[in-house]
PDB file of C-alpha atoms in Angstrom:
ATOM      1  CA  MET X  12      24.062 -31.354  41.430  1.00  0.00           C
ATOM      2  CA  ARG X  13      26.224 -30.251  38.487  1.00  0.00           C
ATOM      3  CA  GLN X  14      25.502 -26.576  39.208  1.00  0.00           C
ATOM      4  CA  GLN X  15      26.238 -27.041  42.909  1.00  0.00           C
ATOM      5  CA  LEU X  16      29.616 -28.621  42.124  1.00  0.00           C
ATOM      6  CA  SER X  17      30.386 -25.877  39.620  1.00  0.00           C
ATOM      7  CA  ASN X  18      29.568 -23.195  42.201  1.00  0.00           C
ATOM      8  CA  TRP X  19      31.744 -24.939  44.789  1.00  0.00           C
ATOM      9  CA  PHE X  20      34.766 -25.055  42.484  1.00  0.00           C
ATOM     10  CA  ARG X  21      34.139 -21.471  41.398  1.00  0.00           C
ATOM     11  CA  ALA X  22      34.056 -20.273  45.009  1.00  0.00           C
ATOM     12  CA  LYS X  23      37.324 -22.084  45.721  1.00  0.00           C
ATOM     13  CA  ARG X  24      38.962 -20.535  42.648  1.00  0.00           C
ATOM     14  CA  ASP X  25      37.646 -17.107  43.628  1.00  0.00           C
ATOM     15  CA  ARG X  26      39.360 -17.417  47.006  1.00  0.00           C
ATOM     16  CA  LEU X  27      42.681 -18.079  45.270  1.00  0.00           C
ATOM     17  CA  LEU X  28      42.106 -15.147  42.903  1.00  0.00           C
ATOM     18  CA  ARG X  29      41.355 -12.792  45.793  1.00  0.00           C
ATOM     19  CA  GLN X  30      44.604 -13.879  47.443  1.00  0.00           C
ATOM     20  CA  VAL X  31      46.547 -13.228  44.237  1.00  0.00           C
ATOM     21  CA  ILE X  32      44.964  -9.798  43.751  1.00  0.00           C
ATOM     22  CA  ALA X  33      45.709  -8.830  47.356  1.00  0.00           C
ATOM     23  CA  ALA X  34      49.341  -9.993  47.061  1.00  0.00           C
ATOM     24  CA  ALA X  35      50.187  -8.759  43.543  1.00  0.00           C
ATOM     25  CA  PRO X  36      52.624  -5.817  43.503  1.00  0.00           C
ATOM     26  CA  ARG X  37      51.378  -2.655  41.811  1.00  0.00           C
ATOM     27  CA  ARG X  38      53.210   0.304  40.364  1.00  0.00           C
ATOM     28  CA  GLY X  39      50.676   2.899  41.423  1.00  0.00           C
ATOM     29  CA  GLU X  40      47.790   3.279  43.808  1.00  0.00           C
ATOM     30  CA  THR X  41      45.478   1.197  41.573  1.00  0.00           C
ATOM     31  CA  LEU X  42      46.100  -2.406  40.555  1.00  0.00           C
ATOM     32  CA  GLN X  43      45.782  -2.458  36.766  1.00  0.00           C
ATOM     33  CA  LEU X  44      44.378  -5.870  35.792  1.00  0.00           C
ATOM     34  CA  LEU X  45      43.990  -7.145  32.223  1.00  0.00           C
ATOM     35  CA  ASP X  46      41.379  -9.880  31.764  1.00  0.00           C
ATOM     36  CA  LEU X  47      41.842 -11.745  28.470  1.00  0.00           C
ATOM     37  CA  GLY X  48      38.489 -12.938  27.147  1.00  0.00           C
ATOM     38  CA  GLY X  49      36.757 -11.789  30.307  1.00  0.00           C
ATOM     39  CA  ARG X  50      33.251 -10.638  31.140  1.00  0.00           C
ATOM     40  CA  ALA X  51      32.066  -8.030  33.632  1.00  0.00           C
ATOM     41  CA  TYR X  52      29.613 -10.450  35.284  1.00  0.00           C
ATOM     42  CA  TYR X  53      32.562 -12.646  36.322  1.00  0.00           C
ATOM     43  CA  TRP X  54      34.003  -9.770  38.316  1.00  0.00           C
ATOM     44  CA  ARG X  55      30.631  -8.814  39.742  1.00  0.00           C
ATOM     45  CA  ARG X  56      30.433 -12.351  41.086  1.00  0.00           C
ATOM     46  CA  LEU X  57      33.895 -11.988  42.620  1.00  0.00           C
ATOM     47  CA  GLY X  58      32.621  -8.809  44.253  1.00  0.00           C
ATOM     48  CA  THR X  59      32.704  -5.171  43.171  1.00  0.00           C
ATOM     49  CA  ASP X  60      33.117  -4.180  46.822  1.00  0.00           C
ATOM     50  CA  PHE X  61      36.274  -6.316  46.917  1.00  0.00           C
ATOM     51  CA  LEU X  62      37.576  -4.612  43.753  1.00  0.00           C
ATOM     52  CA  ARG X  63      36.943  -1.173  45.201  1.00  0.00           C
ATOM     53  CA  GLU X  64      38.444  -2.083  48.567  1.00  0.00           C
ATOM     54  CA  HIS X  65      41.644  -3.304  46.886  1.00  0.00           C
ATOM     55  CA  LYS X  66      41.616  -0.479  44.315  1.00  0.00           C
ATOM     56  CA  VAL X  67      41.467  -2.725  41.253  1.00  0.00           C
ATOM     57  CA  HIS X  68      40.702  -1.514  37.740  1.00  0.00           C
ATOM     58  CA  VAL X  69      39.808  -4.301  35.280  1.00  0.00           C
ATOM     59  CA  THR X  70      40.400  -3.994  31.545  1.00  0.00           C
ATOM     60  CA  LEU X  71      38.330  -6.571  29.663  1.00  0.00           C
ATOM     61  CA  LEU X  72      39.803  -7.548  26.303  1.00  0.00           C
ATOM     62  CA  ASN X  73      37.821  -9.539  23.722  1.00  0.00           C
ATOM     63  CA  LEU X  74      38.028 -10.292  20.006  1.00  0.00           C
ATOM     64  CA  THR X  75      34.729  -8.526  19.299  1.00  0.00           C
ATOM     65  CA  ASP X  76      33.120  -5.351  20.591  1.00  0.00           C
ATOM     66  CA  PHE X  77      29.911  -6.911  21.946  1.00  0.00           C
ATOM     67  CA  GLU X  78      30.709  -5.754  25.510  1.00  0.00           C
ATOM     68  CA  LEU X  79      32.089  -2.332  24.665  1.00  0.00           C
ATOM     69  CA  TYR X  80      28.756  -0.583  25.087  1.00  0.00           C
ATOM     70  CA  ALA X  81      27.527  -2.266  28.264  1.00  0.00           C
ATOM     71  CA  GLY X  82      26.683   1.185  29.647  1.00  0.00           C
ATOM     72  CA  ASP X  83      25.576  -0.135  33.048  1.00  0.00           C
ATOM     73  CA  GLU X  84      29.174  -0.822  34.168  1.00  0.00           C
ATOM     74  CA  ASP X  85      31.080   1.498  36.493  1.00  0.00           C
ATOM     75  CA  PRO X  86      33.884   3.141  34.428  1.00  0.00           C
ATOM     76  CA  THR X  87      35.974   3.430  37.586  1.00  0.00           C
ATOM     77  CA  LEU X  88      36.071  -0.384  37.695  1.00  0.00           C
ATOM     78  CA  PHE X  89      35.956  -1.483  34.028  1.00  0.00           C
ATOM     79  CA  THR X  90      37.487  -0.560  30.696  1.00  0.00           C
ATOM     80  CA  TYR X  91      36.766  -2.447  27.449  1.00  0.00           C
ATOM     81  CA  LEU X  92      39.221  -3.218  24.649  1.00  0.00           C
ATOM     82  CA  VAL X  93      39.005  -5.140  21.371  1.00  0.00           C
ATOM     83  CA  GLY X  94      42.079  -7.154  20.468  1.00  0.00           C
ATOM     84  CA  ASP X  95      43.694 -10.501  19.786  1.00  0.00           C
ATOM     85  CA  ALA X  96      45.034 -12.036  23.005  1.00  0.00           C
ATOM     86  CA  CYS X  97      47.602 -13.955  20.949  1.00  0.00           C
ATOM     87  CA  LYS X  98      49.025 -10.704  19.543  1.00  0.00           C
ATOM     88  CA  LEU X  99      48.383  -7.771  21.836  1.00  0.00           C
ATOM     89  CA  ASP X 100      49.007  -4.234  20.641  1.00  0.00           C
ATOM     90  CA  LEU X 101      50.232  -3.255  24.104  1.00  0.00           C
ATOM     91  CA  ALA X 102      53.660  -2.511  25.554  1.00  0.00           C
ATOM     92  CA  ASP X 103      55.516  -4.918  27.838  1.00  0.00           C
ATOM     93  CA  ASN X 104      54.317  -4.807  31.450  1.00  0.00           C
ATOM     94  CA  SER X 105      51.425  -2.491  30.601  1.00  0.00           C
ATOM     95  CA  PHE X 106      49.480  -4.035  33.486  1.00  0.00           C
ATOM     96  CA  ASP X 107      50.230  -5.202  37.000  1.00  0.00           C
ATOM     97  CA  LEU X 108      48.291  -8.486  36.728  1.00  0.00           C
ATOM     98  CA  CYS X 109      47.061 -10.507  33.748  1.00  0.00           C
ATOM     99  CA  HIS X 110      44.075 -12.794  34.270  1.00  0.00           C
ATOM    100  CA  SER X 111      42.475 -15.473  32.114  1.00  0.00           C
ATOM    101  CA  ASN X 112      39.771 -17.971  33.051  1.00  0.00           C
ATOM    102  CA  SER X 113      39.061 -20.906  30.703  1.00  0.00           C
ATOM    103  CA  VAL X 114      40.222 -19.075  27.577  1.00  0.00           C
ATOM    104  CA  ILE X 115      43.545 -20.564  26.471  1.00  0.00           C
ATOM    105  CA  GLU X 116      41.884 -23.859  25.462  1.00  0.00           C
ATOM    106  CA  HIS X 117      39.791 -21.913  22.926  1.00  0.00           C
ATOM    107  CA  VAL X 118      42.511 -19.953  21.094  1.00  0.00           C
ATOM    108  CA  GLY X 119      43.360 -22.703  18.592  1.00  0.00           C
ATOM    109  CA  LEU X 120      46.374 -24.904  17.892  1.00  0.00           C
ATOM    110  CA  ALA X 121      49.547 -25.382  19.926  1.00  0.00           C
ATOM    111  CA  TRP X 122      51.372 -22.429  18.347  1.00  0.00           C
ATOM    112  CA  GLN X 123      48.433 -20.152  19.149  1.00  0.00           C
ATOM    113  CA  MET X 124      48.392 -21.350  22.769  1.00  0.00           C
ATOM    114  CA  GLU X 125      52.115 -20.625  22.920  1.00  0.00           C
ATOM    115  CA  ALA X 126      51.533 -17.136  21.541  1.00  0.00           C
ATOM    116  CA  PHE X 127      48.743 -16.543  24.080  1.00  0.00           C
ATOM    117  CA  ALA X 128      50.954 -17.702  26.969  1.00  0.00           C
ATOM    118  CA  GLY X 129      53.810 -15.530  25.729  1.00  0.00           C
ATOM    119  CA  GLU X 130      51.545 -12.473  25.735  1.00  0.00           C
ATOM    120  CA  VAL X 131      50.298 -13.270  29.255  1.00  0.00           C
ATOM    121  CA  ARG X 132      53.878 -13.448  30.525  1.00  0.00           C
ATOM    122  CA  ARG X 133      54.922 -10.322  28.606  1.00  0.00           C
ATOM    123  CA  ILE X 134      52.037  -8.005  29.414  1.00  0.00           C
ATOM    124  CA  ALA X 135      52.262  -8.140  33.236  1.00  0.00           C
ATOM    125  CA  PRO X 136      54.786  -9.247  35.867  1.00  0.00           C
ATOM    126  CA  SER X 137      52.058 -11.231  37.680  1.00  0.00           C
ATOM    127  CA  TYR X 138      49.425 -13.511  36.181  1.00  0.00           C
ATOM    128  CA  PHE X 139      46.575 -15.922  36.950  1.00  0.00           C
ATOM    129  CA  VAL X 140      45.625 -18.357  34.154  1.00  0.00           C
ATOM    130  CA  GLN X 141      43.104 -21.168  34.617  1.00  0.00           C
ATOM    131  CA  SER X 142      42.229 -23.984  32.215  1.00  0.00           C
ATOM    132  CA  PRO X 143      40.450 -27.370  32.493  1.00  0.00           C
ATOM    133  CA  ASN X 144      42.639 -30.489  32.633  1.00  0.00           C
ATOM    134  CA  PHE X 145      42.698 -32.670  29.511  1.00  0.00           C
ATOM    135  CA  TRP X 146      43.115 -35.804  31.624  1.00  0.00           C
ATOM    136  CA  PHE X 147      39.975 -35.202  33.667  1.00  0.00           C
ATOM    137  CA  PRO X 148      37.284 -37.512  32.216  1.00  0.00           C
ATOM    138  CA  ILE X 149      34.688 -34.746  31.739  1.00  0.00           C
ATOM    139  CA  ASP X 150      35.149 -31.835  29.365  1.00  0.00           C
ATOM    140  CA  PRO X 151      33.127 -28.978  30.927  1.00  0.00           C
ATOM    141  CA  HIS X 152      32.291 -27.696  27.450  1.00  0.00           C
ATOM    142  CA  PHE X 153      30.692 -31.044  26.480  1.00  0.00           C
ATOM    143  CA  TRP X 154      29.785 -32.345  29.906  1.00  0.00           C
ATOM    144  CA  ARG X 155      26.794 -34.396  28.740  1.00  0.00           C
ATOM    145  CA  LEU X 156      29.097 -37.139  27.415  1.00  0.00           C
ATOM    146  CA  PRO X 157      32.138 -38.020  29.572  1.00  0.00           C
ATOM    147  CA  LEU X 158      35.340 -39.026  27.747  1.00  0.00           C
ATOM    148  CA  VAL X 159      34.224 -37.386  24.483  1.00  0.00           C
ATOM    149  CA  HIS X 160      37.340 -35.166  24.334  1.00  0.00           C
ATOM    150  CA  TRP X 161      39.516 -38.307  24.265  1.00  0.00           C
ATOM    151  CA  THR X 162      37.895 -39.622  21.073  1.00  0.00           C
ATOM    152  CA  PRO X 163      39.388 -39.044  17.584  1.00  0.00           C
ATOM    153  CA  ARG X 164      38.392 -35.758  15.966  1.00  0.00           C
ATOM    154  CA  PRO X 165      36.187 -37.292  13.208  1.00  0.00           C
ATOM    155  CA  LEU X 166      34.243 -39.337  15.768  1.00  0.00           C
ATOM    156  CA  ARG X 167      33.936 -36.309  18.034  1.00  0.00           C
ATOM    157  CA  ALA X 168      32.489 -34.302  15.159  1.00  0.00           C
ATOM    158  CA  ARG X 169      30.035 -37.114  14.355  1.00  0.00           C
ATOM    159  CA  LEU X 170      28.902 -37.170  17.966  1.00  0.00           C
ATOM    160  CA  MET X 171      28.394 -33.392  17.874  1.00  0.00           C
ATOM    161  CA  ARG X 172      26.214 -33.908  14.799  1.00  0.00           C
ATOM    162  CA  TRP X 173      24.118 -36.669  16.367  1.00  0.00           C
ATOM    163  CA  LEU X 174      23.852 -35.504  19.972  1.00  0.00           C
ATOM    164  CA  PRO X 175      23.255 -32.109  21.699  1.00  0.00           C
ATOM    165  CA  LEU X 176      26.662 -32.124  23.419  1.00  0.00           C
ATOM    166  CA  ALA X 177      27.667 -28.505  22.862  1.00  0.00           C
ATOM    167  CA  THR X 178      26.157 -25.562  24.723  1.00  0.00           C
ATOM    168  CA  ALA X 179      24.543 -24.494  21.456  1.00  0.00           C
ATOM    169  CA  GLY X 180      22.892 -27.914  21.087  1.00  0.00           C
ATOM    170  CA  ARG X 181      23.253 -30.441  18.278  1.00  0.00           C
ATOM    171  CA  ALA X 182      25.310 -29.262  15.317  1.00  0.00           C
ATOM    172  CA  PRO X 183      23.058 -28.520  12.308  1.00  0.00           C
ATOM    173  CA  ASP X 184      25.600 -29.840   9.765  1.00  0.00           C
ATOM    174  CA  MET X 185      29.062 -31.435   9.597  1.00  0.00           C
ATOM    175  CA  ILE X 186      30.876 -28.133   9.103  1.00  0.00           C
ATOM    176  CA  SER X 187      29.326 -26.855  12.317  1.00  0.00           C
ATOM    177  CA  ALA X 188      30.056 -30.200  13.988  1.00  0.00           C
ATOM    178  CA  TYR X 189      33.779 -29.874  13.244  1.00  0.00           C
ATOM    179  CA  ARG X 190      33.660 -26.268  14.406  1.00  0.00           C
ATOM    180  CA  PHE X 191      32.134 -27.422  17.707  1.00  0.00           C
ATOM    181  CA  ALA X 192      34.677 -30.253  18.023  1.00  0.00           C
ATOM    182  CA  ASP X 193      37.581 -27.862  17.395  1.00  0.00           C
ATOM    183  CA  SER X 194      36.291 -25.116  19.678  1.00  0.00           C
ATOM    184  CA  SER X 195      37.992 -26.516  22.771  1.00  0.00           C
ATOM    185  CA  GLN X 196      41.486 -28.027  23.066  1.00  0.00           C
ATOM    186  CA  MET X 197      42.016 -28.750  26.743  1.00  0.00           C
ATOM    187  CA  LEU X 198      45.535 -28.704  28.178  1.00  0.00           C
ATOM    188  CA  SER X 199      47.410 -31.230  30.299  1.00  0.00           C
ATOM    189  CA  LYS X 200      49.527 -30.440  33.345  1.00  0.00           C
ATOM    190  CA  ALA X 201      52.661 -30.932  31.221  1.00  0.00           C
ATOM    191  CA  GLN X 202      51.399 -28.385  28.676  1.00  0.00           C
ATOM    192  CA  MET X 203      50.564 -25.849  31.379  1.00  0.00           C
ATOM    193  CA  ARG X 204      54.042 -26.265  32.879  1.00  0.00           C
ATOM    194  CA  ALA X 205      55.655 -25.841  29.457  1.00  0.00           C
ATOM    195  CA  LEU X 206      53.599 -22.754  28.594  1.00  0.00           C
ATOM    196  CA  PHE X 207      54.001 -21.102  32.011  1.00  0.00           C
ATOM    197  CA  PRO X 208      57.410 -22.326  33.250  1.00  0.00           C
ATOM    198  CA  ASP X 209      57.825 -19.499  35.783  1.00  0.00           C
ATOM    199  CA  SER X 210      54.483 -20.167  37.496  1.00  0.00           C
ATOM    200  CA  ARG X 211      53.208 -22.211  40.394  1.00  0.00           C
ATOM    201  CA  LEU X 212      50.445 -24.624  39.343  1.00  0.00           C
ATOM    202  CA  HIS X 213      47.375 -24.973  41.564  1.00  0.00           C
ATOM    203  CA  ALA X 214      45.166 -28.024  40.956  1.00  0.00           C
ATOM    204  CA  GLU X 215      41.408 -28.119  41.525  1.00  0.00           C
ATOM    205  CA  ARG X 216      40.586 -31.706  42.465  1.00  0.00           C
ATOM    206  CA  PHE X 217      37.439 -33.802  42.346  1.00  0.00           C
ATOM    207  CA  MET X 218      37.642 -37.303  43.837  1.00  0.00           C
ATOM    208  CA  LEU X 219      41.462 -37.025  43.808  1.00  0.00           C
ATOM    209  CA  LEU X 220      41.543 -36.220  40.077  1.00  0.00           C
ATOM    210  CA  ALA X 221      42.781 -32.819  38.898  1.00  0.00           C
ATOM    211  CA  LYS X 222      39.787 -31.098  37.303  1.00  0.00           C
ATOM    212  CA  SER X 223      41.677 -27.979  36.230  1.00  0.00           C
ATOM    213  CA  TYR X 224      44.971 -26.163  36.693  1.00  0.00           C
ATOM    214  CA  THR X 225      45.670 -22.521  37.503  1.00  0.00           C
ATOM    215  CA  ALA X 226      49.094 -21.084  36.723  1.00  0.00           C
ATOM    216  CA  VAL X 227      50.024 -18.265  39.097  1.00  0.00           C
ATOM    217  CA  ARG X 228      53.044 -16.001  38.995  1.00  0.00           C
ATOM    218  CA  LEU X 229      53.504 -13.199  41.506  1.00  0.00           C
ATOM    219  CA  ALA X 230      56.126 -10.575  40.767  1.00  0.00           C
ATOM    220  CA  LYS X 231      58.935 -10.316  43.270  1.00  0.00           C
TER     221      LYS X 231
END
């Protein structure tokens, strides 16, 4: 059931992303898209035929080089970069569209989220940024225990130590437990509006509650 719901929401989000890609202005024949913290399999799921049809080239940027040598990827569709999404070594408007899916909640504290958002807005005239909603009762990163992200940090760490809430399972020690607890800082609608003031927010809803928000800006 959980996987079916996840697939349903993903398909809905993919439809919005396809619309944004189709509508985003480009400076040349190819739409240059920067994906912060992205993976090639995400775009394969969206559809490589769609990317080719709309002449999209995706640059995947991550903190580490673990995807740089994925030699099975089509170089006409994908380029790999290593970098810090909070401090990009790239010129303003280097890309036509900046994309990020469930990444901003992992970059750290409020000032780091602000830096990330500033880079998104600087690096491309159009963007698509998705993040889970803090006020939804289930944190998708720790879905086994609803409401856990609303508990105080010390209690959250204790729960990570006692129970297999994280994807990696039960934390082996308290240092790891705090690392797990701090690994995700979900954002509210107010935070998304503050970080992306020039965007339109799209809400994914489940039983009338906003499950996540996607900030979209399309260049004029």
